[in-house]
Coordinates of C-alpha atoms in Angstrom, one line a residue:
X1319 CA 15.0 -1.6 -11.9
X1320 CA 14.2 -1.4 -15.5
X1321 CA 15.2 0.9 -18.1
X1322 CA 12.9 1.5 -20.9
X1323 CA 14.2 4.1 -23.6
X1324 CA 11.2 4.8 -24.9
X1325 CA 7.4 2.9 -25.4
X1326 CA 6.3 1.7 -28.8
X1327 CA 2.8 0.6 -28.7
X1328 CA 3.9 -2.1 -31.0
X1329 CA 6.2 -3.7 -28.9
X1330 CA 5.2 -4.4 -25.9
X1331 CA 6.9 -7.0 -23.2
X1332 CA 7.6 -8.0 -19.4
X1333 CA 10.3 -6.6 -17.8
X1334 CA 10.8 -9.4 -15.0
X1335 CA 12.3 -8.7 -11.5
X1336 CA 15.6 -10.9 -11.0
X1337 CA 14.0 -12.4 -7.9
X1338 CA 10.4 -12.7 -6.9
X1339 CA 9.6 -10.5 -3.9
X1340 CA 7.6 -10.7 -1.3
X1341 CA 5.1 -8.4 -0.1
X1342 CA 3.7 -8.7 3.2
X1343 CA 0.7 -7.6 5.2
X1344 CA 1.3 -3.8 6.2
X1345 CA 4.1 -4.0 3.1
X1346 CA 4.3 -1.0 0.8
X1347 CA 5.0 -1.2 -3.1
X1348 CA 5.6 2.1 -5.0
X1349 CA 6.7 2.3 -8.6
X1350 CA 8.8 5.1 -10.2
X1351 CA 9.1 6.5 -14.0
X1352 CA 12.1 9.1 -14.3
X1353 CA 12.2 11.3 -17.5
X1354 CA 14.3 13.5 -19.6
X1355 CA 13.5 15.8 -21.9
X1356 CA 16.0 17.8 -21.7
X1357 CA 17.3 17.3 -25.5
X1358 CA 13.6 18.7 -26.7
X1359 CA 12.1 22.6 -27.3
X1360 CA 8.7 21.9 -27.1
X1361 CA 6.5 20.5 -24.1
X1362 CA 6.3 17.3 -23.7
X1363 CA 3.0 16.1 -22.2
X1364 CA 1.6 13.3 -19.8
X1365 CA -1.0 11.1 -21.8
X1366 CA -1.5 7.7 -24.1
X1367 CA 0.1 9.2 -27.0
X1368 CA 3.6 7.1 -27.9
X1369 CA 5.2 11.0 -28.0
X1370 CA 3.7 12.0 -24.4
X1371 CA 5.4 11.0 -20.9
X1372 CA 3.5 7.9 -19.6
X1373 CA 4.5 5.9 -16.2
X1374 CA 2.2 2.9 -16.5
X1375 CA 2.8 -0.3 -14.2
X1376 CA 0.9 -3.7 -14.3
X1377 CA 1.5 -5.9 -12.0
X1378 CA 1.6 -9.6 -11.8
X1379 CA 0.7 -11.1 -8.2
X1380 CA 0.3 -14.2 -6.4
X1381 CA -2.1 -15.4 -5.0
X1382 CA -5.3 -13.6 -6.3
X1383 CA -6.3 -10.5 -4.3
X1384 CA -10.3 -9.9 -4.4
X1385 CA -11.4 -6.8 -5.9
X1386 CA -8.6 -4.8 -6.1
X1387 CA -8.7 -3.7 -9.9
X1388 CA -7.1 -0.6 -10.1
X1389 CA -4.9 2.2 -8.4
X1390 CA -3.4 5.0 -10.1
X1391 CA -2.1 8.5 -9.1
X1392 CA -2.0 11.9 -10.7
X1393 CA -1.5 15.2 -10.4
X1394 CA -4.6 16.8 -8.2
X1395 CA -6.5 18.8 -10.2
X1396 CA -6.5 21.6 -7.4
X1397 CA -3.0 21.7 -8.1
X1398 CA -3.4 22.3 -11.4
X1399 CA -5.0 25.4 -10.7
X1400 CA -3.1 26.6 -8.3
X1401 CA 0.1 27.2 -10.5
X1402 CA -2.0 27.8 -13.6
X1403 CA -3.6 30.9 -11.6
X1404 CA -7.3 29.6 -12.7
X1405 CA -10.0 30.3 -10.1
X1406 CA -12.5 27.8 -11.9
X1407 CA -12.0 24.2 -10.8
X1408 CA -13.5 22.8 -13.8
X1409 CA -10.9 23.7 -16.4
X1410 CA -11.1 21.2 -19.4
X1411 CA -8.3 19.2 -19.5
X1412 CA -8.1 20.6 -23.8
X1413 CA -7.8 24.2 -22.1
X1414 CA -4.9 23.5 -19.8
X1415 CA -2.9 21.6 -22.4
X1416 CA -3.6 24.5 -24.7
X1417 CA -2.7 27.2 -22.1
X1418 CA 0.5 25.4 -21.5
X1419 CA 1.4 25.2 -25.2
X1420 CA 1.2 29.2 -25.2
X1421 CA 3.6 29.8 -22.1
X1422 CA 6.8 30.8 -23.3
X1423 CA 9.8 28.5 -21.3
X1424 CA 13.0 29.8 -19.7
X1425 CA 15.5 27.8 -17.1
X1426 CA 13.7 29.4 -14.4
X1427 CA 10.4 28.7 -15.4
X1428 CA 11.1 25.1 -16.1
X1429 CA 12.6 24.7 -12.4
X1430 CA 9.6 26.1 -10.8
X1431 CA 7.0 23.8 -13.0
X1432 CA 9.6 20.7 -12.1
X1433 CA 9.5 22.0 -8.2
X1434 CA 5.4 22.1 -8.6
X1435 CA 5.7 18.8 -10.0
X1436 CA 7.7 17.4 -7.4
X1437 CA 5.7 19.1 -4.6
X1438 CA 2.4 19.2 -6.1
X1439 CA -0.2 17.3 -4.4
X1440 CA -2.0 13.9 -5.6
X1441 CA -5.1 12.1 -6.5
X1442 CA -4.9 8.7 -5.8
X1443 CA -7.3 6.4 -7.1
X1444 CA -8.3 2.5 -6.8
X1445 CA -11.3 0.6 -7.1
X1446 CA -12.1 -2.6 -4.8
X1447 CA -15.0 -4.5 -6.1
X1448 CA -17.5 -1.9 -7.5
X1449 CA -16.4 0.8 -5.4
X1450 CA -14.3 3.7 -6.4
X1451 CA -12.0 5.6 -3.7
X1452 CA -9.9 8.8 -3.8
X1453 CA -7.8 10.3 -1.9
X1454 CA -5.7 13.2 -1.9
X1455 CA -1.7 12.8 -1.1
X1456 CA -0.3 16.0 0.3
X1457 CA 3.4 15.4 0.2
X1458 CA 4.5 12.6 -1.6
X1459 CA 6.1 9.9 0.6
X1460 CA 10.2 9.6 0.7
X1461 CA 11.1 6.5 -0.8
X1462 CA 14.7 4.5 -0.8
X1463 CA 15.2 3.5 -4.3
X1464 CA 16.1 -0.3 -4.5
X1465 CA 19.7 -0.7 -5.6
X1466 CA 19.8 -2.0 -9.4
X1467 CA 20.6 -5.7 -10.1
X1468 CA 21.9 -7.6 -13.2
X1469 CA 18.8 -9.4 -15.0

């Protein structure tokens, strides 16, 4: 729906949906952030950093929804290990990033990290009131993409 080139911390603004929509009881809302990086040589990583791969959404709703403050997803951690070969499941996050620094990046490397990304299972997260609830996503749900429209 939106296509932002890259983030700059600096300028920051709403993207704003041609038409309101609206979401009903039992109605599911999923975002999508589709990179490439295909014109770089060195990793590029997930994070806050303008030069790292962030998807972040905010939303503006109506009318007010009590407690719901948060909800994000990420890689799950066991997944991490899984395709990093660690047995520990308390790896820093400093010693992962590190570790992937050091692997040395072919074609068929990069398609099996973007199949583990693809396939990997997620965390999802989301606080209601002052409660905190995770779940783990095995697969992550098949979604028809909504077809593009002229702001």
């Amino acid at each position: 729906m939106f296509n932002g080139e890259m983030y700059d911390f600096n300028y920051q603004f709403d993207h704003r949906l041609p038409e309101p929509i609206k979401l009903y009881p039992g109605d599911e809302f999923a975002t999508q952030c589709v990179y490439n990086t295909m014109n770089k040589n060195t990793v590029t990583l997930g994070g806050q950093r303008t030069t790292n791969e962030m998807c972040f959404h905010q939303l503006t709703y109506y009318p007010l929804q009590n407690n719901l403050y948060s909800c994000f997803t990420l890689n799950h951690p066991d997944a991490w290990h899984t395709i990093s070969n660690r047995v520990s499941t308390t790896s820093n996050h400093t010693e992962l990033v590190d570790w992937i620094n050091t692997i040395e990046w072919t074609p068929t490397l990069a398609a099996q990290w973007q199949e583990f990304y693809n396939h990997a299972s997620r965390l999802v997260t989301y606080s209601i009131g002052n409660n905190s609830i995770s779940e783990t996503l095995d697969v992550l749900p098949k979604y028809k993409g909504l077809q593009k429209k002229s702001c």
